[in-house]
Amino acid sequence: MSKARRLRRQQERAVAQHVSVLGELLGRFYTFLEKKPKPSDDEVRSEFIRQEQKWKLYCLNNHLNPRASLLFNQEVAQSWKSRYAKQNTQIQN
């Protein structure tokens, strides 16, 4: 196996691991949002901050690009717009 190929595979495994950690944290947050009874706004805010801080710490400890630390926030924002904002709009109508 060439040196370049070995390096590329090593990087792919590292990226997969980082994406897995991000997915785990996002999953925990989304599970929290879906629990019954629905959490209060303050509880949601606290849980978001807690999970976001875990991701930022992970990024810092693994020397990831500073832009990577924004991924948790971006994913939650996108999901919120596509799923939770639509639910709230439908409930109000």
PDB file of C-alpha atoms in Angstrom:
ATOM      1  CA  MET A   1       0.000   0.000   0.000  1.00  0.00           C
ATOM      2  CA  SER A   2       1.420   3.359  -0.932  1.00  0.00           C
ATOM      3  CA  LYS A   3       2.231   5.935   1.677  1.00  0.00           C
ATOM      4  CA  ALA A   4      -0.359   8.361   0.265  1.00  0.00           C
ATOM      5  CA  ARG A   5      -3.080   5.700   0.301  1.00  0.00           C
ATOM      6  CA  ARG A   6      -2.249   4.704   3.871  1.00  0.00           C
ATOM      7  CA  LEU A   7      -2.391   8.337   4.954  1.00  0.00           C
ATOM      8  CA  ARG A   8      -5.706   8.879   3.152  1.00  0.00           C
ATOM      9  CA  ARG A   9      -7.246   5.836   4.824  1.00  0.00           C
ATOM     10  CA  GLN A  10      -6.004   6.979   8.209  1.00  0.00           C
ATOM     11  CA  GLN A  11      -7.600  10.384   7.648  1.00  0.00           C
ATOM     12  CA  GLU A  12     -10.860   8.769   6.516  1.00  0.00           C
ATOM     13  CA  ARG A  13     -10.991   6.699   9.710  1.00  0.00           C
ATOM     14  CA  ALA A  14     -10.361   9.806  11.813  1.00  0.00           C
ATOM     15  CA  VAL A  15     -13.120  11.729  10.013  1.00  0.00           C
ATOM     16  CA  ALA A  16     -15.506   8.804  10.482  1.00  0.00           C
ATOM     17  CA  GLN A  17     -14.741   8.785  14.200  1.00  0.00           C
ATOM     18  CA  HIS A  18     -15.346  12.541  14.506  1.00  0.00           C
ATOM     19  CA  VAL A  19     -18.623  12.309  12.584  1.00  0.00           C
ATOM     20  CA  SER A  20     -19.663   9.431  14.827  1.00  0.00           C
ATOM     21  CA  VAL A  21     -19.070  11.507  17.967  1.00  0.00           C
ATOM     22  CA  LEU A  22     -21.009  14.414  16.464  1.00  0.00           C
ATOM     23  CA  GLY A  23     -23.857  12.063  15.569  1.00  0.00           C
ATOM     24  CA  GLU A  24     -23.927  10.656  19.085  1.00  0.00           C
ATOM     25  CA  LEU A  25     -24.188  14.111  20.646  1.00  0.00           C
ATOM     26  CA  LEU A  26     -26.851  15.202  18.172  1.00  0.00           C
ATOM     27  CA  GLY A  27     -28.775  11.994  18.817  1.00  0.00           C
ATOM     28  CA  ARG A  28     -28.760  12.625  22.555  1.00  0.00           C
ATOM     29  CA  PHE A  29     -30.046  16.141  22.032  1.00  0.00           C
ATOM     30  CA  TYR A  30     -32.809  15.064  19.629  1.00  0.00           C
ATOM     31  CA  THR A  31     -33.838  12.251  21.983  1.00  0.00           C
ATOM     32  CA  PHE A  32     -34.082  14.828  24.748  1.00  0.00           C
ATOM     33  CA  LEU A  33     -36.309  17.019  22.557  1.00  0.00           C
ATOM     34  CA  GLU A  34     -38.675  14.119  21.862  1.00  0.00           C
ATOM     35  CA  LYS A  35     -39.136  12.994  25.455  1.00  0.00           C
ATOM     36  CA  LYS A  36     -42.570  13.010  27.052  1.00  0.00           C
ATOM     37  CA  PRO A  37     -43.642  15.322  28.605  1.00  0.00           C
ATOM     38  CA  LYS A  38     -42.040  17.914  26.379  1.00  0.00           C
ATOM     39  CA  PRO A  39     -39.121  19.706  28.051  1.00  0.00           C
ATOM     40  CA  SER A  40     -39.460  23.382  28.871  1.00  0.00           C
ATOM     41  CA  ASP A  41     -37.633  26.037  26.862  1.00  0.00           C
ATOM     42  CA  ASP A  42     -35.121  26.464  29.679  1.00  0.00           C
ATOM     43  CA  GLU A  43     -34.473  22.726  29.808  1.00  0.00           C
ATOM     44  CA  VAL A  44     -33.967  22.627  26.028  1.00  0.00           C
ATOM     45  CA  ARG A  45     -31.600  25.595  26.212  1.00  0.00           C
ATOM     46  CA  SER A  46     -29.589  23.969  29.030  1.00  0.00           C
ATOM     47  CA  GLU A  47     -29.344  20.648  27.221  1.00  0.00           C
ATOM     48  CA  PHE A  48     -28.318  22.358  23.979  1.00  0.00           C
ATOM     49  CA  ILE A  49     -25.555  24.254  25.756  1.00  0.00           C
ATOM     50  CA  ARG A  50     -24.389  21.101  27.527  1.00  0.00           C
ATOM     51  CA  GLN A  51     -24.166  19.037  24.326  1.00  0.00           C
ATOM     52  CA  GLU A  52     -22.631  21.912  22.356  1.00  0.00           C
ATOM     53  CA  GLN A  53     -19.935  22.354  25.014  1.00  0.00           C
ATOM     54  CA  LYS A  54     -19.148  18.632  24.854  1.00  0.00           C
ATOM     55  CA  TRP A  55     -18.674  18.926  21.085  1.00  0.00           C
ATOM     56  CA  LYS A  56     -16.504  22.037  21.384  1.00  0.00           C
ATOM     57  CA  LEU A  57     -14.350  20.334  24.000  1.00  0.00           C
ATOM     58  CA  TYR A  58     -14.033  17.273  21.761  1.00  0.00           C
ATOM     59  CA  CYS A  59     -12.960  19.512  18.860  1.00  0.00           C
ATOM     60  CA  LEU A  60     -10.404  21.260  21.038  1.00  0.00           C
ATOM     61  CA  ASN A  61      -8.988  18.009  22.445  1.00  0.00           C
ATOM     62  CA  ASN A  62      -8.714  16.475  18.972  1.00  0.00           C
ATOM     63  CA  HIS A  63      -7.208  19.590  17.371  1.00  0.00           C
ATOM     64  CA  LEU A  64     -10.017  19.952  14.855  1.00  0.00           C
ATOM     65  CA  ASN A  65     -10.431  23.009  12.686  1.00  0.00           C
ATOM     66  CA  PRO A  66     -12.228  25.814  14.593  1.00  0.00           C
ATOM     67  CA  ARG A  67     -14.976  25.680  11.956  1.00  0.00           C
ATOM     68  CA  ALA A  68     -15.654  22.078  12.973  1.00  0.00           C
ATOM     69  CA  SER A  69     -16.756  23.302  16.389  1.00  0.00           C
ATOM     70  CA  LEU A  70     -19.661  25.070  14.667  1.00  0.00           C
ATOM     71  CA  LEU A  71     -21.059  21.858  13.150  1.00  0.00           C
ATOM     72  CA  PHE A  72     -23.199  20.947  16.171  1.00  0.00           C
ATOM     73  CA  ASN A  73     -24.830  24.357  16.138  1.00  0.00           C
ATOM     74  CA  GLN A  74     -25.378  24.277  12.363  1.00  0.00           C
ATOM     75  CA  GLU A  75     -26.928  20.803  12.410  1.00  0.00           C
ATOM     76  CA  VAL A  76     -29.319  21.697  15.224  1.00  0.00           C
ATOM     77  CA  ALA A  77     -30.307  24.932  13.469  1.00  0.00           C
ATOM     78  CA  GLN A  78     -31.022  23.086  10.233  1.00  0.00           C
ATOM     79  CA  SER A  79     -33.030  20.367  11.983  1.00  0.00           C
ATOM     80  CA  TRP A  80     -34.903  22.935  14.025  1.00  0.00           C
ATOM     81  CA  LYS A  81     -35.978  24.784  10.874  1.00  0.00           C
ATOM     82  CA  SER A  82     -36.985  21.664   8.989  1.00  0.00           C
ATOM     83  CA  ARG A  83     -38.679  19.745  11.772  1.00  0.00           C
ATOM     84  CA  TYR A  84     -39.528  21.659  14.907  1.00  0.00           C
ATOM     85  CA  ALA A  85     -40.383  25.016  13.377  1.00  0.00           C
ATOM     86  CA  LYS A  86     -42.790  23.281  10.961  1.00  0.00           C
ATOM     87  CA  GLN A  87     -44.470  21.450  13.840  1.00  0.00           C
ATOM     88  CA  ASN A  88     -44.977  24.695  15.736  1.00  0.00           C
ATOM     89  CA  THR A  89     -46.392  26.404  12.648  1.00  0.00           C
ATOM     90  CA  GLN A  90     -48.814  23.534  12.028  1.00  0.00           C
ATOM     91  CA  ILE A  91     -49.959  23.557  15.644  1.00  0.00           C
ATOM     92  CA  GLN A  92     -50.659  27.305  15.519  1.00  0.00           C
ATOM     93  CA  ASN A  93     -52.711  27.035  12.278  1.00  0.00           C
TER      94      ASN A  93
END
